Amino acid sequence: MFIAGSISKLSPTDYVGFTFFVGCMAMMAASAFFFLSLSQFDKKWRTSVLVSGLITFIAAVHYFYMRDYWAAFGESPTFFRYVDWVLTVPLMCVEFYLILKIAGAKQSLLWKMIIYSLVMLVTGYFGEVVDPSNAAIWGAVSGIAYFAIVYEIWLGEASKLAAAAGGNVLAAHKILCWFVLVGWSIYPLGYMMGTTGWYNGLIPSGNIDVVYNIADAINKIGFGLVIYSLAINSQKD
């Protein structure tokens, strides 16, 4: 087992390993915060805050193993990262449905968002790990799924439901939309840095684990804090 004793192998100058460690601690702390705050919310918002805690908890567990994997092998833990994403990213999409239920969101929106996210992640994994010789094709499919999510929340059904809900829900929805548009954009860029395709002349290759780790913490904890703030503000009304 490489887990035992791996702390001693982490060099003080290993900034990648350091961000894995800090990411794990930050998301575990966020999970504790979200879980311990559940009792102050009524049923309408409790599920949303619970999901926020699950997202950061799942990520914290994976980051614990990813840090040890990096310390043991000095390689990007691609498999663990995709397992983390395939669990947490659909849950982040579920958050849109949960906050829009107040405006009449139907389960069709929920499943649409989940399917888009799974297509984005599975095709990304195939391009990066299973069939890297066709990474550009798999990446294109993954990118289409990503932009389908962006369209849905900015201009599609989710956007219309948020506008109908108005108030705190609309404000929270807009912030989450910016997280997806700006915060999530680092992932397709990282994919292009780690694979071979027509884009290599535009985007240099290299290790992007540090950026992934920082982006993961900001996006997942940030998502949860937006939901938490929405729940707090809605109970004041």
Tab-separated table of N, CA, C and O in Angstrom, residues 63-173:
chain	number	residue	atom	x	y	z
A	63	TYR	N	-9.644	13.539	-3.282
A	63	TYR	CA	-8.398	14.304	-3.194
A	63	TYR	C	-7.423	13.677	-2.215
A	63	TYR	O	-6.200	13.771	-2.386
A	64	PHE	N	-7.928	13.019	-1.189
A	64	PHE	CA	-7.055	12.300	-0.260
A	64	PHE	C	-6.271	11.214	-1.013
A	64	PHE	O	-5.048	11.085	-0.865
A	65	TYR	N	-6.974	10.457	-1.848
A	65	TYR	CA	-6.316	9.404	-2.608
A	65	TYR	C	-5.468	9.968	-3.740
A	65	TYR	O	-4.391	9.425	-4.050
A	66	MET	N	-5.901	11.057	-4.345
A	66	MET	CA	-5.125	11.647	-5.432
A	66	MET	C	-3.798	12.195	-4.922
A	66	MET	O	-2.776	12.102	-5.592
A	67	ARG	N	-3.803	12.784	-3.724
A	67	ARG	CA	-2.554	13.285	-3.159
A	67	ARG	C	-1.568	12.146	-2.920
A	67	ARG	O	-0.375	12.255	-3.223
A	68	ASP	N	-2.076	11.031	-2.378
A	68	ASP	CA	-1.213	9.884	-2.129
A	68	ASP	C	-0.714	9.263	-3.435
A	68	ASP	O	0.425	8.807	-3.518
A	69	TYR	N	-1.575	9.241	-4.435
A	69	TYR	CA	-1.165	8.706	-5.740
A	69	TYR	C	-0.054	9.566	-6.326
A	69	TYR	O	0.952	9.046	-6.835
A	70	TRP	N	-0.221	10.871	-6.255
A	70	TRP	CA	0.811	11.777	-6.768
A	70	TRP	C	2.122	11.596	-5.996
A	70	TRP	O	3.204	11.556	-6.575
A	71	ALA	N	2.026	11.483	-4.671
A	71	ALA	CA	3.229	11.328	-3.847
A	71	ALA	C	3.956	10.025	-4.156
A	71	ALA	O	5.189	9.968	-4.120
A	72	ALA	N	3.205	8.975	-4.478
A	72	ALA	CA	3.811	7.674	-4.716
A	72	ALA	C	4.398	7.530	-6.114
A	72	ALA	O	5.453	6.928	-6.292
A	73	PHE	N	3.703	8.097	-7.113
A	73	PHE	CA	4.102	7.839	-8.497
A	73	PHE	C	4.529	9.084	-9.277
A	73	PHE	O	5.110	8.963	-10.354
A	74	GLY	N	4.226	10.278	-8.766
A	74	GLY	CA	4.586	11.489	-9.473
A	74	GLY	C	3.854	11.644	-10.791
A	74	GLY	O	4.339	12.299	-11.714
A	75	GLU	N	2.681	11.029	-10.899
A	75	GLU	CA	1.870	11.096	-12.114
A	75	GLU	C	0.520	11.729	-11.809
A	75	GLU	O	0.011	11.637	-10.693
A	76	SER	N	-0.051	12.360	-12.824
A	76	SER	CA	-1.378	12.939	-12.666
A	76	SER	C	-2.396	11.829	-12.429
A	76	SER	O	-2.470	10.877	-13.211
A	77	PRO	N	-3.187	11.903	-11.358
A	77	PRO	CA	-4.145	10.836	-11.040
A	77	PRO	C	-5.413	10.957	-11.875
A	77	PRO	O	-6.512	11.210	-11.374
A	78	THR	N	-5.269	10.751	-13.167
A	78	THR	CA	-6.370	11.000	-14.102
A	78	THR	C	-7.595	10.155	-13.792
A	78	THR	O	-8.726	10.659	-13.806
A	79	PHE	N	-7.380	8.872	-13.489
A	79	PHE	CA	-8.517	7.996	-13.222
A	79	PHE	C	-9.317	8.483	-12.016
A	79	PHE	O	-10.546	8.608	-12.068
A	80	PHE	N	-8.623	8.749	-10.900
A	80	PHE	CA	-9.310	9.221	-9.693
A	80	PHE	C	-10.028	10.540	-9.952
A	80	PHE	O	-11.121	10.795	-9.440
A	81	ARG	N	-9.403	11.400	-10.763
A	81	ARG	CA	-10.011	12.706	-11.029
A	81	ARG	C	-11.326	12.553	-11.798
A	81	ARG	O	-12.320	13.203	-11.486
A	82	TYR	N	-11.332	11.655	-12.781
A	82	TYR	CA	-12.557	11.453	-13.546
A	82	TYR	C	-13.637	10.751	-12.725
A	82	TYR	O	-14.827	11.025	-12.900
A	83	VAL	N	-13.228	9.851	-11.835
A	83	VAL	CA	-14.216	9.230	-10.945
A	83	VAL	C	-14.854	10.303	-10.065
A	83	VAL	O	-16.077	10.310	-9.851
A	84	ASP	N	-14.031	11.212	-9.560
A	84	ASP	CA	-14.544	12.329	-8.768
A	84	ASP	C	-15.522	13.158	-9.587
A	84	ASP	O	-16.644	13.444	-9.159
A	85	TRP	N	-15.107	13.540	-10.782
A	85	TRP	CA	-15.955	14.389	-11.628
A	85	TRP	C	-17.262	13.717	-12.021
A	85	TRP	O	-18.313	14.360	-12.049
A	86	VAL	N	-17.199	12.402	-12.329
A	86	VAL	CA	-18.413	11.730	-12.792
A	86	VAL	C	-19.453	11.621	-11.674
A	86	VAL	O	-20.641	11.398	-11.937
A	87	LEU	N	-19.013	11.787	-10.429
A	87	LEU	CA	-19.944	11.807	-9.292
A	87	LEU	C	-20.369	13.227	-8.917
A	87	LEU	O	-21.545	13.471	-8.627
A	88	THR	N	-19.417	14.147	-8.910
A	88	THR	CA	-19.713	15.484	-8.390
A	88	THR	C	-20.305	16.439	-9.425
A	88	THR	O	-21.167	17.259	-9.082
A	89	VAL	N	-19.863	16.356	-10.671
A	89	VAL	CA	-20.373	17.295	-11.681
A	89	VAL	C	-21.871	17.096	-11.932
A	89	VAL	O	-22.628	18.078	-11.966
A	90	PRO	N	-22.373	15.854	-12.103
A	90	PRO	CA	-23.828	15.704	-12.216
A	90	PRO	C	-24.574	16.242	-10.997
A	90	PRO	O	-25.674	16.799	-11.135
A	91	LEU	N	-23.985	16.081	-9.802
A	91	LEU	CA	-24.633	16.625	-8.607
A	91	LEU	C	-24.680	18.151	-8.648
A	91	LEU	O	-25.650	18.764	-8.182
A	92	MET	N	-23.645	18.769	-9.205
A	92	MET	CA	-23.665	20.223	-9.355
A	92	MET	C	-24.764	20.641	-10.333
A	92	MET	O	-25.422	21.674	-10.150
A	93	CYS	N	-24.986	19.819	-11.370
A	93	CYS	CA	-26.087	20.095	-12.294
A	93	CYS	C	-27.445	19.903	-11.613
A	93	CYS	O	-28.399	20.620	-11.900
A	94	VAL	N	-27.514	18.927	-10.705
A	94	VAL	CA	-28.747	18.692	-9.950
A	94	VAL	C	-29.128	19.925	-9.142
A	94	VAL	O	-30.322	20.220	-8.944
A	95	GLU	N	-28.122	20.672	-8.678
A	95	GLU	CA	-28.396	21.874	-7.878
A	95	GLU	C	-29.255	22.871	-8.648
A	95	GLU	O	-30.108	23.555	-8.063
A	96	PHE	N	-29.056	22.982	-9.946
A	96	PHE	CA	-29.893	23.885	-10.740
A	96	PHE	C	-31.354	23.460	-10.666
A	96	PHE	O	-32.246	24.291	-10.486
A	97	TYR	N	-31.591	22.173	-10.803
A	97	TYR	CA	-32.962	21.663	-10.729
A	97	TYR	C	-33.570	21.917	-9.355
A	97	TYR	O	-34.728	22.351	-9.238
A	98	LEU	N	-32.793	21.673	-8.305
A	98	LEU	CA	-33.320	21.806	-6.950
A	98	LEU	C	-33.733	23.237	-6.630
A	98	LEU	O	-34.778	23.464	-6.009
A	99	ILE	N	-32.912	24.214	-7.042
A	99	ILE	CA	-33.275	25.597	-6.715
A	99	ILE	C	-34.380	26.124	-7.615
A	99	ILE	O	-35.043	27.112	-7.273
A	100	LEU	N	-34.587	25.462	-8.777
A	100	LEU	CA	-35.615	25.931	-9.712
A	100	LEU	C	-36.947	25.203	-9.532
A	100	LEU	O	-37.913	25.513	-10.228
A	101	LYS	N	-36.990	24.244	-8.608
A	101	LYS	CA	-38.259	23.550	-8.350
A	101	LYS	C	-39.325	24.524	-7.886
A	101	LYS	O	-40.515	24.326	-8.131
A	102	ILE	N	-38.877	25.601	-7.235
A	102	ILE	CA	-39.828	26.608	-6.756
A	102	ILE	C	-40.572	27.275	-7.907
A	102	ILE	O	-41.679	27.780	-7.746
A	103	ALA	N	-39.930	27.265	-9.094
A	103	ALA	CA	-40.554	27.871	-10.281
A	103	ALA	C	-41.201	26.826	-11.175
A	103	ALA	O	-41.622	27.131	-12.289
A	104	GLY	N	-41.269	25.595	-10.697
A	104	GLY	CA	-41.945	24.537	-11.450
A	104	GLY	C	-41.048	23.684	-12.326
A	104	GLY	O	-41.527	23.073	-13.291
A	105	ALA	N	-39.768	23.613	-12.020
A	105	ALA	CA	-38.860	22.781	-12.808
A	105	ALA	C	-39.302	21.320	-12.752
A	105	ALA	O	-39.666	20.807	-11.697
A	106	LYS	N	-39.286	20.665	-13.911
A	106	LYS	CA	-39.702	19.276	-14.006
A	106	LYS	C	-38.487	18.352	-14.061
A	106	LYS	O	-37.373	18.788	-14.319
A	107	GLN	N	-38.737	17.064	-13.841
A	107	GLN	CA	-37.634	16.104	-13.823
A	107	GLN	C	-36.954	15.979	-15.184
A	107	GLN	O	-35.812	15.534	-15.264
A	108	SER	N	-37.631	16.373	-16.238
A	108	SER	CA	-37.004	16.337	-17.563
A	108	SER	C	-35.773	17.240	-17.597
A	108	SER	O	-34.765	16.913	-18.232
A	109	LEU	N	-35.837	18.384	-16.920
A	109	LEU	CA	-34.674	19.271	-16.826
A	109	LEU	C	-33.560	18.603	-16.047
A	109	LEU	O	-32.386	18.672	-16.440
A	110	LEU	N	-33.923	17.934	-14.962
A	110	LEU	CA	-32.935	17.233	-14.136
A	110	LEU	C	-32.165	16.211	-14.966
A	110	LEU	O	-30.928	16.209	-14.971
A	111	TRP	N	-32.895	15.347	-15.686
A	111	TRP	CA	-32.241	14.286	-16.448
A	111	TRP	C	-31.477	14.838	-17.640
A	111	TRP	O	-30.432	14.298	-18.016
A	112	LYS	N	-31.964	15.912	-18.225
A	112	LYS	CA	-31.254	16.541	-19.337
A	112	LYS	C	-29.883	17.030	-18.882
A	112	LYS	O	-28.858	16.798	-19.541
A	113	MET	N	-29.844	17.700	-17.750
A	113	MET	CA	-28.586	18.226	-17.228
A	113	MET	C	-27.628	17.099	-16.839
A	113	MET	O	-26.421	17.171	-17.081
A	114	ILE	N	-28.162	16.044	-16.228
A	114	ILE	CA	-27.328	14.908	-15.832
A	114	ILE	C	-26.733	14.230	-17.063
A	114	ILE	O	-25.538	13.898	-17.095
A	115	ILE	N	-27.544	14.012	-18.091
A	115	ILE	CA	-27.070	13.350	-19.305
A	115	ILE	C	-26.000	14.185	-19.995
A	115	ILE	O	-24.959	13.663	-20.421
A	116	TYR	N	-26.230	15.496	-20.104
A	116	TYR	CA	-25.220	16.370	-20.705
A	116	TYR	C	-23.886	16.250	-19.964
A	116	TYR	O	-22.816	16.146	-20.580
A	117	SER	N	-23.952	16.277	-18.639
A	117	SER	CA	-22.721	16.237	-17.851
A	117	SER	C	-22.006	14.893	-17.982
A	117	SER	O	-20.775	14.847	-18.062
A	118	LEU	N	-22.758	13.809	-18.024
A	118	LEU	CA	-22.142	12.490	-18.156
A	118	LEU	C	-21.506	12.309	-19.527
A	118	LEU	O	-20.415	11.741	-19.647
A	119	VAL	N	-22.187	12.797	-20.575
A	119	VAL	CA	-21.598	12.735	-21.915
A	119	VAL	C	-20.303	13.533	-21.954
A	119	VAL	O	-19.285	13.086	-22.502
A	120	MET	N	-20.308	14.713	-21.357
A	120	MET	CA	-19.118	15.559	-21.310
A	120	MET	C	-17.956	14.838	-20.638
A	120	MET	O	-16.821	14.863	-21.134
A	121	LEU	N	-18.231	14.155	-19.540
A	121	LEU	CA	-17.157	13.521	-18.769
A	121	LEU	C	-16.690	12.201	-19.378
A	121	LEU	O	-15.491	11.933	-19.443
A	122	VAL	N	-17.627	11.372	-19.800
A	122	VAL	CA	-17.260	10.063	-20.354
A	122	VAL	C	-16.457	10.227	-21.641
A	122	VAL	O	-15.433	9.557	-21.840
A	123	THR	N	-16.894	11.124	-22.513
A	123	THR	CA	-16.147	11.340	-23.756
A	123	THR	C	-14.789	11.984	-23.465
A	123	THR	O	-13.802	11.690	-24.149
A	124	GLY	N	-14.725	12.833	-22.457
A	124	GLY	CA	-13.448	13.413	-22.063
A	124	GLY	C	-12.486	12.347	-21.575
A	124	GLY	O	-11.296	12.361	-21.913
A	125	TYR	N	-12.996	11.393	-20.791
A	125	TYR	CA	-12.149	10.296	-20.298
A	125	TYR	C	-11.663	9.423	-21.452
A	125	TYR	O	-10.490	9.027	-21.490
A	126	PHE	N	-12.548	9.134	-22.393
A	126	PHE	CA	-12.151	8.326	-23.541
A	126	PHE	C	-11.038	9.013	-24.323
A	126	PHE	O	-10.075	8.375	-24.746
A	127	GLY	N	-11.166	10.319	-24.518
A	127	GLY	CA	-10.158	11.034	-25.279
A	127	GLY	C	-8.830	11.152	-24.566
A	127	GLY	O	-7.771	11.158	-25.202
A	128	GLU	N	-8.872	11.239	-23.236
A	128	GLU	CA	-7.645	11.434	-22.474
A	128	GLU	C	-6.957	10.125	-22.104
A	128	GLU	O	-5.734	10.087	-21.984
A	129	VAL	N	-7.734	9.042	-21.941
A	129	VAL	CA	-7.169	7.799	-21.429
A	129	VAL	C	-7.369	6.604	-22.376
A	129	VAL	O	-6.424	5.883	-22.679
A	130	VAL	N	-8.577	6.383	-22.838
A	130	VAL	CA	-8.902	5.168	-23.584
A	130	VAL	C	-8.447	5.240	-25.039
A	130	VAL	O	-7.859	4.287	-25.561
A	131	ASP	N	-8.716	6.353	-25.703
A	131	ASP	CA	-8.424	6.486	-27.133
A	131	ASP	C	-7.744	7.829	-27.416
A	131	ASP	O	-8.288	8.671	-28.135
A	132	PRO	N	-6.553	8.045	-26.852
A	132	PRO	CA	-5.897	9.346	-26.992
A	132	PRO	C	-5.518	9.709	-28.424
A	132	PRO	O	-5.322	10.883	-28.728
A	133	SER	N	-5.433	8.716	-29.328
A	133	SER	CA	-5.106	9.023	-30.717
A	133	SER	C	-6.217	9.813	-31.402
A	133	SER	O	-5.992	10.477	-32.415
A	134	ASN	N	-7.434	9.721	-30.861
A	134	ASN	CA	-8.575	10.487	-31.378
A	134	ASN	C	-9.065	11.502	-30.348
A	134	ASN	O	-10.264	11.784	-30.258
A	135	ALA	N	-8.129	12.047	-29.590
A	135	ALA	CA	-8.485	12.959	-28.501
A	135	ALA	C	-9.259	14.174	-28.990
A	135	ALA	O	-10.171	14.659	-28.307
A	136	ALA	N	-8.906	14.691	-30.171
A	136	ALA	CA	-9.574	15.883	-30.683
A	136	ALA	C	-11.054	15.610	-30.957
A	136	ALA	O	-11.916	16.453	-30.682
A	137	ILE	N	-11.358	14.410	-31.474
A	137	ILE	CA	-12.754	14.058	-31.769
A	137	ILE	C	-13.543	13.892	-30.479
A	137	ILE	O	-14.637	14.447	-30.318
A	138	TRP	N	-12.977	13.121	-29.541
A	138	TRP	CA	-13.652	12.934	-28.255
A	138	TRP	C	-13.809	14.267	-27.528
A	138	TRP	O	-14.841	14.541	-26.912
A	139	GLY	N	-12.779	15.112	-27.618
A	139	GLY	CA	-12.847	16.419	-26.982
A	139	GLY	C	-13.923	17.299	-27.589
A	139	GLY	O	-14.570	18.078	-26.885
A	140	ALA	N	-14.129	17.178	-28.893
A	140	ALA	CA	-15.172	17.963	-29.553
A	140	ALA	C	-16.549	17.563	-29.045
A	140	ALA	O	-17.405	18.422	-28.771
A	141	VAL	N	-16.772	16.250	-28.901
A	141	VAL	CA	-18.053	15.771	-28.374
A	141	VAL	C	-18.246	16.253	-26.940
A	141	VAL	O	-19.329	16.717	-26.549
A	142	SER	N	-17.176	16.145	-26.147
A	142	SER	CA	-17.234	16.614	-24.763
A	142	SER	C	-17.535	18.107	-24.705
A	142	SER	O	-18.343	18.563	-23.883
A	143	GLY	N	-16.901	18.875	-25.601
A	143	GLY	CA	-17.134	20.315	-25.646
A	143	GLY	C	-18.557	20.660	-26.022
A	143	GLY	O	-19.147	21.606	-25.484
A	144	ILE	N	-19.137	19.906	-26.949
A	144	ILE	CA	-20.534	20.141	-27.348
A	144	ILE	C	-21.459	19.936	-26.159
A	144	ILE	O	-22.395	20.718	-25.925
A	145	ALA	N	-21.203	18.872	-25.384
A	145	ALA	CA	-22.028	18.608	-24.201
A	145	ALA	C	-21.882	19.730	-23.179
A	145	ALA	O	-22.862	20.139	-22.533
A	146	TYR	N	-20.645	20.229	-23.018
A	146	TYR	CA	-20.407	21.340	-22.095
A	146	TYR	C	-21.193	22.576	-22.525
A	146	TYR	O	-21.868	23.221	-21.704
A	147	PHE	N	-21.140	22.912	-23.802
A	147	PHE	CA	-21.854	24.089	-24.281
A	147	PHE	C	-23.372	23.886	-24.264
A	147	PHE	O	-24.123	24.865	-24.182
A	148	ALA	N	-23.819	22.620	-24.311
A	148	ALA	CA	-25.243	22.344	-24.158
A	148	ALA	C	-25.697	22.717	-22.743
A	148	ALA	O	-26.788	23.271	-22.553
A	149	ILE	N	-24.843	22.425	-21.757
A	149	ILE	CA	-25.144	22.822	-20.375
A	149	ILE	C	-25.167	24.342	-20.268
A	149	ILE	O	-26.077	24.924	-19.659
A	150	VAL	N	-24.155	24.986	-20.852
A	150	VAL	CA	-24.080	26.451	-20.820
A	150	VAL	C	-25.320	27.061	-21.449
A	150	VAL	O	-25.929	27.994	-20.902
A	151	TYR	N	-25.730	26.536	-22.593
A	151	TYR	CA	-26.922	27.064	-23.269
A	151	TYR	C	-28.164	26.879	-22.401
A	151	TYR	O	-28.991	27.791	-22.281
A	152	GLU	N	-28.289	25.690	-21.820
A	152	GLU	CA	-29.480	25.381	-21.028
A	152	GLU	C	-29.654	26.354	-19.857
A	152	GLU	O	-30.764	26.816	-19.581
A	153	ILE	N	-28.546	26.658	-19.174
A	153	ILE	CA	-28.674	27.502	-17.974
A	153	ILE	C	-28.686	28.999	-18.304
A	153	ILE	O	-29.243	29.789	-17.542
A	154	TRP	N	-28.085	29.378	-19.428
A	154	TRP	CA	-28.045	30.798	-19.784
A	154	TRP	C	-29.233	31.228	-20.637
A	154	TRP	O	-29.729	32.351	-20.491
A	155	LEU	N	-29.675	30.347	-21.550
A	155	LEU	CA	-30.710	30.746	-22.518
A	155	LEU	C	-31.882	29.776	-22.603
A	155	LEU	O	-32.932	30.132	-23.151
A	156	GLY	N	-31.732	28.588	-22.096
A	156	GLY	CA	-32.749	27.557	-22.251
A	156	GLY	C	-33.799	27.543	-21.152
A	156	GLY	O	-34.097	28.558	-20.512
A	157	GLU	N	-34.333	26.345	-20.920
A	157	GLU	CA	-35.427	26.175	-19.954
A	157	GLU	C	-35.037	26.628	-18.556
A	157	GLU	O	-35.835	27.278	-17.860
A	158	ALA	N	-33.825	26.293	-18.113
A	158	ALA	CA	-33.391	26.675	-16.775
A	158	ALA	C	-33.367	28.188	-16.617
A	158	ALA	O	-33.762	28.726	-15.573
A	159	SER	N	-32.914	28.882	-17.645
A	159	SER	CA	-32.865	30.343	-17.601
A	159	SER	C	-34.268	30.941	-17.475
A	159	SER	O	-34.490	31.882	-16.701
A	160	LYS	N	-35.213	30.399	-18.216
A	160	LYS	CA	-36.589	30.903	-18.171
A	160	LYS	C	-37.229	30.643	-16.807
A	160	LYS	O	-37.971	31.484	-16.282
A	161	LEU	N	-36.958	29.479	-16.240
A	161	LEU	CA	-37.499	29.167	-14.918
A	161	LEU	C	-36.917	30.093	-13.854
A	161	LEU	O	-37.631	30.541	-12.943
A	162	ALA	N	-35.614	30.393	-13.965
A	162	ALA	CA	-34.977	31.301	-13.011
A	162	ALA	C	-35.588	32.691	-13.108
A	162	ALA	O	-35.831	33.350	-12.084
A	163	ALA	N	-35.840	33.140	-14.324
A	163	ALA	CA	-36.461	34.455	-14.517
A	163	ALA	C	-37.869	34.478	-13.929
A	163	ALA	O	-38.293	35.484	-13.341
A	164	ALA	N	-38.588	33.363	-14.068
A	164	ALA	CA	-39.939	33.285	-13.512
A	164	ALA	C	-39.910	33.292	-11.992
A	164	ALA	O	-40.792	33.861	-11.341
A	165	ALA	N	-38.905	32.656	-11.410
A	165	ALA	CA	-38.795	32.620	-9.947
A	165	ALA	C	-38.422	33.984	-9.397
A	165	ALA	O	-38.938	34.426	-8.365
A	166	GLY	N	-37.494	34.669	-10.082
A	166	GLY	CA	-37.079	36.007	-9.664
A	166	GLY	C	-36.394	36.024	-8.313
A	166	GLY	O	-36.063	34.989	-7.733
A	167	GLY	N	-36.172	37.205	-7.785
A	167	GLY	CA	-35.639	37.391	-6.438
A	167	GLY	C	-34.331	36.676	-6.173
A	167	GLY	O	-33.413	36.691	-6.992
A	168	ASN	N	-34.248	36.040	-4.998
A	168	ASN	CA	-33.028	35.366	-4.572
A	168	ASN	C	-32.657	34.202	-5.479
A	168	ASN	O	-31.474	33.935	-5.711
A	169	VAL	N	-33.669	33.485	-5.990
A	169	VAL	CA	-33.405	32.342	-6.862
A	169	VAL	C	-32.743	32.801	-8.151
A	169	VAL	O	-31.757	32.207	-8.608
A	170	LEU	N	-33.239	33.860	-8.745
A	170	LEU	CA	-32.654	34.384	-9.977
A	170	LEU	C	-31.220	34.852	-9.734
A	170	LEU	O	-30.325	34.582	-10.547
A	171	ALA	N	-30.997	35.542	-8.627
A	171	ALA	CA	-29.653	36.031	-8.313
A	171	ALA	C	-28.674	34.872	-8.135
A	171	ALA	O	-27.555	34.900	-8.654
A	172	ALA	N	-29.103	33.827	-7.406
A	172	ALA	CA	-28.242	32.663	-7.199
A	172	ALA	C	-27.996	31.928	-8.512
A	172	ALA	O	-26.878	31.486	-8.788
A	173	HIS	N	-29.029	31.805	-9.306
A	173	HIS	CA	-28.903	31.124	-10.604
A	173	HIS	C	-27.867	31.821	-11.481
A	173	HIS	O	-27.039	31.151	-12.120
